């Protein structure tokens, strides 16, 4: 039987903030929480203040769950399984698995189950990946095709049985408690026929964003030479917005990225190694049917021009040699933007900037005014930042969460809490607790 303890290896985590003005059934529902997914398919709700495990749910034994994401921020969580490759013997025998992956979906206020959905190749064809976002099931194919379906319509049509966490359930001849080991949560949403298609488009590497007012989408044309070029088009008729082709002139190892601003303003955030552009989508004067893209503000990295760049060198013989070289825009010795996030309750943009100093990298978290881009405060992170590791930083109201993934899936998690200093009337960051490797230290 799977075990759950403080030494459990964490696969992924999300921050759930305490609700305001909500009537909830359990006192623990009012506590700000970390939602953590463990290596043994346990979903944990951990108090962000004390580290106490408030709730634990055993997901299933029929697949390996690995990824956590917000379907709708602070409302609905999606837990995604690893893709089902089948056993080596099955692959050698030419037996293909029809179920690609599973999606477990939960509401967080209060924490409750919606269901577990299977993505079946017999229904969707040769699908390569799938995810949930804002109530939309997004299905992706190797050709670059992206198809959108309504998750609500799917649950209404194909849910076999409603399940409640902690309640007894009989499924497939077995009786158990939903969310407890070893029974877990049965897959109760099985699509038996192709659901109604909402929209489809082709994009390089399945890159697809939707948002804006009115609805627009962002894609990269499905050709390798178009990498780094983004088209912003109207959803209603696929027409390209004026100035709707966005390309950031930068030379870097890591590509720039673009997405609709999560503040529901309809703006667009375009992030490169040394600049963050916030773009706005607006009607063209005297032509309300067409829209245009214009610059709202730009945040620039703090960089000093290399004084030794392009300086001539005089050899021993007196010959003058001119050196000409250009650093990459994401050269580690220059301040480089790594992560951009938005905090809705404080209406702040947070930007993580990293500079490699000698043998280790140093990072700082900058808070910018969301309306004008003005820098309000810069907070240095205590821990070093290794640019060869994978990093995630989340900022939610008074908490900052930094997750660092080292080789061999060893994680360190640093949690900072913002507190008010009554004497200076300013907010400072104090480290709350750290999870290093497999051990959580409070």
Short mmCIF file of N, CA, C and O in Angstrom, two decimals, residues 292-351:
data_model
loop_
_atom_site.label_atom_id
_atom_site.label_comp_id
_atom_site.label_asym_id
_atom_site.label_seq_id
_atom_site.Cartn_x
_atom_site.Cartn_y
_atom_site.Cartn_z
N UNK A 292 -5.63 46.42 -33.83
CA UNK A 292 -4.20 46.64 -34.04
C UNK A 292 -3.42 46.36 -32.76
O UNK A 292 -3.96 46.41 -31.66
N UNK A 293 -2.13 46.08 -32.93
CA UNK A 293 -1.22 45.83 -31.82
C UNK A 293 -0.29 47.02 -31.69
O UNK A 293 0.31 47.47 -32.68
N UNK A 294 -0.18 47.56 -30.47
CA UNK A 294 0.74 48.67 -30.23
C UNK A 294 1.44 48.44 -28.89
O UNK A 294 0.98 47.66 -28.05
N UNK A 295 2.55 49.16 -28.69
CA UNK A 295 3.34 48.99 -27.48
C UNK A 295 2.75 49.79 -26.33
O UNK A 295 2.46 50.97 -26.48
N UNK A 296 2.58 49.13 -25.17
CA UNK A 296 2.10 49.81 -23.98
C UNK A 296 3.28 50.32 -23.15
O UNK A 296 3.38 51.50 -22.85
N UNK A 297 4.19 49.41 -22.77
CA UNK A 297 5.44 49.82 -22.12
C UNK A 297 6.46 48.68 -22.27
O UNK A 297 6.11 47.56 -22.65
N UNK A 298 7.73 49.00 -21.97
CA UNK A 298 8.83 48.04 -22.08
C UNK A 298 9.64 48.06 -20.80
O UNK A 298 9.94 49.14 -20.26
N UNK A 299 10.00 46.90 -20.28
CA UNK A 299 10.91 46.76 -19.15
C UNK A 299 12.25 46.27 -19.70
O UNK A 299 12.29 45.24 -20.39
N UNK A 300 13.33 46.98 -19.42
CA UNK A 300 14.64 46.64 -19.96
C UNK A 300 15.54 46.09 -18.85
O UNK A 300 15.49 46.53 -17.70
N UNK A 301 16.39 45.12 -19.22
CA UNK A 301 17.37 44.58 -18.27
C UNK A 301 18.43 45.64 -17.99
O UNK A 301 18.74 46.49 -18.83
N UNK A 302 18.99 45.58 -16.78
CA UNK A 302 20.02 46.53 -16.37
C UNK A 302 21.37 46.02 -16.85
O UNK A 302 22.00 45.17 -16.22
N UNK A 303 21.82 46.55 -17.97
CA UNK A 303 23.06 46.08 -18.56
C UNK A 303 23.99 47.25 -18.85
O UNK A 303 23.55 48.32 -19.26
N UNK A 304 25.28 46.99 -18.63
CA UNK A 304 26.30 47.97 -18.98
C UNK A 304 27.00 47.49 -20.24
O UNK A 304 27.35 46.32 -20.37
N UNK A 305 27.23 48.40 -21.15
CA UNK A 305 27.91 48.05 -22.38
C UNK A 305 29.34 47.61 -22.06
O UNK A 305 30.03 48.23 -21.27
N UNK A 306 29.75 46.50 -22.65
CA UNK A 306 31.10 45.97 -22.42
C UNK A 306 32.13 46.96 -22.94
O UNK A 306 32.22 47.23 -24.13
N UNK A 307 32.91 47.52 -22.02
CA UNK A 307 33.87 48.55 -22.40
C UNK A 307 34.99 48.00 -23.27
O UNK A 307 35.63 48.75 -24.02
N UNK A 308 35.26 46.69 -23.16
CA UNK A 308 36.34 46.10 -23.95
C UNK A 308 35.90 45.66 -25.34
O UNK A 308 36.70 45.21 -26.14
N UNK A 309 34.61 45.80 -25.59
CA UNK A 309 34.08 45.33 -26.85
C UNK A 309 34.57 46.23 -28.00
O UNK A 309 34.50 47.45 -27.93
N UNK A 310 35.05 45.59 -29.04
CA UNK A 310 35.47 46.28 -30.28
C UNK A 310 36.67 47.21 -30.08
O UNK A 310 36.93 48.06 -30.93
N UNK A 311 37.40 47.11 -28.95
CA UNK A 311 38.60 47.94 -28.77
C UNK A 311 39.76 47.33 -29.56
O UNK A 311 39.93 46.11 -29.61
N UNK A 312 40.58 48.18 -30.21
CA UNK A 312 41.71 47.66 -30.98
C UNK A 312 42.83 47.15 -30.05
O UNK A 312 42.99 47.63 -28.93
N UNK A 313 43.58 46.16 -30.53
CA UNK A 313 44.72 45.62 -29.81
C UNK A 313 45.99 45.90 -30.62
O UNK A 313 46.01 45.71 -31.83
N UNK A 314 47.05 46.34 -29.95
CA UNK A 314 48.32 46.62 -30.60
C UNK A 314 49.27 45.47 -30.32
O UNK A 314 49.55 45.14 -29.16
N UNK A 315 49.77 44.82 -31.37
CA UNK A 315 50.68 43.70 -31.21
C UNK A 315 52.09 44.21 -30.90
O UNK A 315 52.37 45.41 -30.95
N UNK A 316 53.04 43.27 -30.60
CA UNK A 316 54.42 43.65 -30.27
C UNK A 316 55.11 44.34 -31.44
O UNK A 316 56.01 45.17 -31.24
N UNK A 317 54.67 44.01 -32.65
CA UNK A 317 55.28 44.64 -33.83
C UNK A 317 54.68 45.99 -34.15
O UNK A 317 55.10 46.65 -35.09
N UNK A 318 53.67 46.37 -33.39
CA UNK A 318 53.04 47.66 -33.62
C UNK A 318 51.83 47.60 -34.52
O UNK A 318 51.21 48.63 -34.82
N UNK A 319 51.46 46.37 -34.96
CA UNK A 319 50.30 46.26 -35.85
C UNK A 319 49.02 46.37 -35.02
O UNK A 319 48.91 45.80 -33.94
N UNK A 320 48.07 47.12 -35.52
CA UNK A 320 46.79 47.31 -34.83
C UNK A 320 45.80 46.27 -35.32
O UNK A 320 45.54 46.16 -36.53
N UNK A 321 45.25 45.48 -34.38
CA UNK A 321 44.25 44.47 -34.72
C UNK A 321 42.94 44.86 -34.05
O UNK A 321 42.88 45.04 -32.83
N UNK A 322 41.92 44.99 -34.85
CA UNK A 322 40.60 45.34 -34.31
C UNK A 322 39.82 44.07 -33.99
O UNK A 322 39.67 43.19 -34.84
N UNK A 323 39.36 43.97 -32.74
CA UNK A 323 38.54 42.83 -32.33
C UNK A 323 37.07 43.22 -32.47
O UNK A 323 36.66 44.28 -32.04
N UNK A 324 36.32 42.34 -33.07
CA UNK A 324 34.89 42.60 -33.22
C UNK A 324 34.11 41.35 -32.81
O UNK A 324 34.22 40.30 -33.45
N UNK A 325 33.38 41.44 -31.74
CA UNK A 325 32.56 40.31 -31.30
C UNK A 325 31.35 40.85 -30.56
O UNK A 325 31.36 41.95 -30.01
N UNK A 326 30.29 40.05 -30.58
CA UNK A 326 29.06 40.42 -29.89
C UNK A 326 28.64 39.28 -28.98
O UNK A 326 28.64 38.11 -29.39
N UNK A 327 28.31 39.61 -27.75
CA UNK A 327 27.81 38.61 -26.82
C UNK A 327 26.38 38.24 -27.20
O UNK A 327 25.65 39.03 -27.79
N UNK A 328 25.99 37.00 -26.85
CA UNK A 328 24.59 36.61 -27.02
C UNK A 328 23.72 37.46 -26.09
O UNK A 328 24.16 37.88 -25.02
N UNK A 329 22.48 37.68 -26.48
CA UNK A 329 21.58 38.49 -25.64
C UNK A 329 21.28 37.80 -24.32
O UNK A 329 20.88 38.48 -23.36
N UNK A 330 21.43 36.47 -24.27
CA UNK A 330 21.21 35.77 -23.00
C UNK A 330 22.52 35.23 -22.43
O UNK A 330 22.53 34.21 -21.73
N UNK A 331 23.64 35.92 -22.71
CA UNK A 331 24.91 35.55 -22.12
C UNK A 331 24.79 35.58 -20.59
O UNK A 331 24.28 36.54 -20.02
N UNK A 332 25.22 34.52 -19.89
CA UNK A 332 25.00 34.44 -18.44
C UNK A 332 25.68 35.54 -17.63
O UNK A 332 25.29 35.81 -16.50
N UNK A 333 26.71 36.19 -18.20
CA UNK A 333 27.38 37.26 -17.47
C UNK A 333 26.62 38.58 -17.56
O UNK A 333 27.02 39.56 -16.93
N UNK A 334 25.55 38.62 -18.33
CA UNK A 334 24.70 39.79 -18.41
C UNK A 334 23.37 39.51 -17.72
O UNK A 334 22.90 38.38 -17.71
N UNK A 335 22.78 40.55 -17.16
CA UNK A 335 21.48 40.37 -16.53
C UNK A 335 20.47 39.91 -17.58
O UNK A 335 20.30 40.55 -18.61
N UNK A 336 19.82 38.79 -17.28
CA UNK A 336 18.91 38.17 -18.25
C UNK A 336 17.59 37.84 -17.57
O UNK A 336 17.58 37.30 -16.46
N UNK A 337 16.49 38.15 -18.24
CA UNK A 337 15.17 37.83 -17.72
C UNK A 337 14.88 36.34 -17.92
O UNK A 337 15.04 35.81 -19.02
N UNK A 338 14.45 35.68 -16.85
CA UNK A 338 14.17 34.25 -16.89
C UNK A 338 12.69 33.93 -16.72
O UNK A 338 12.18 33.00 -17.33
N UNK A 339 12.00 34.67 -15.85
CA UNK A 339 10.61 34.36 -15.52
C UNK A 339 9.84 35.66 -15.34
O UNK A 339 10.35 36.61 -14.74
N UNK A 340 8.63 35.71 -15.88
CA UNK A 340 7.73 36.84 -15.68
C UNK A 340 6.39 36.29 -15.19
O UNK A 340 5.86 35.34 -15.75
N UNK A 341 5.86 36.88 -14.12
CA UNK A 341 4.59 36.42 -13.54
C UNK A 341 3.75 37.63 -13.18
O UNK A 341 4.23 38.77 -13.15
N UNK A 342 2.48 37.38 -12.89
CA UNK A 342 1.55 38.45 -12.53
C UNK A 342 0.80 38.07 -11.26
O UNK A 342 0.32 36.94 -11.12
N UNK A 343 0.72 39.00 -10.30
CA UNK A 343 -0.04 38.80 -9.07
C UNK A 343 -1.30 39.65 -9.16
O UNK A 343 -1.23 40.88 -9.19
N UNK A 344 -2.46 38.99 -9.21
CA UNK A 344 -3.70 39.71 -9.50
C UNK A 344 -4.19 40.57 -8.33
O UNK A 344 -4.69 41.68 -8.55
N UNK A 345 -4.02 40.08 -7.08
CA UNK A 345 -4.56 40.85 -5.95
C UNK A 345 -3.75 42.11 -5.68
O UNK A 345 -4.29 43.12 -5.23
N UNK A 346 -2.44 42.07 -5.93
CA UNK A 346 -1.60 43.25 -5.76
C UNK A 346 -1.44 44.03 -7.06
O UNK A 346 -0.91 45.14 -7.06
N UNK A 347 -1.89 43.45 -8.17
CA UNK A 347 -1.77 44.06 -9.50
C UNK A 347 -0.31 44.43 -9.79
O UNK A 347 0.00 45.56 -10.14
N UNK A 348 0.57 43.43 -9.64
CA UNK A 348 2.00 43.63 -9.87
C UNK A 348 2.53 42.62 -10.88
O UNK A 348 2.09 41.47 -10.91
N UNK A 349 3.47 43.07 -11.71
CA UNK A 349 4.25 42.17 -12.53
C UNK A 349 5.52 41.81 -11.77
O UNK A 349 6.19 42.71 -11.23
N UNK A 350 5.85 40.54 -11.71
CA UNK A 350 7.10 40.13 -11.08
C UNK A 350 8.03 39.58 -12.16
O UNK A 350 7.62 38.80 -13.01
N UNK A 351 9.29 40.02 -12.11
CA UNK A 351 10.28 39.64 -13.12
C UNK A 351 11.51 39.09 -12.40
O UNK A 351 12.07 39.75 -11.53
#
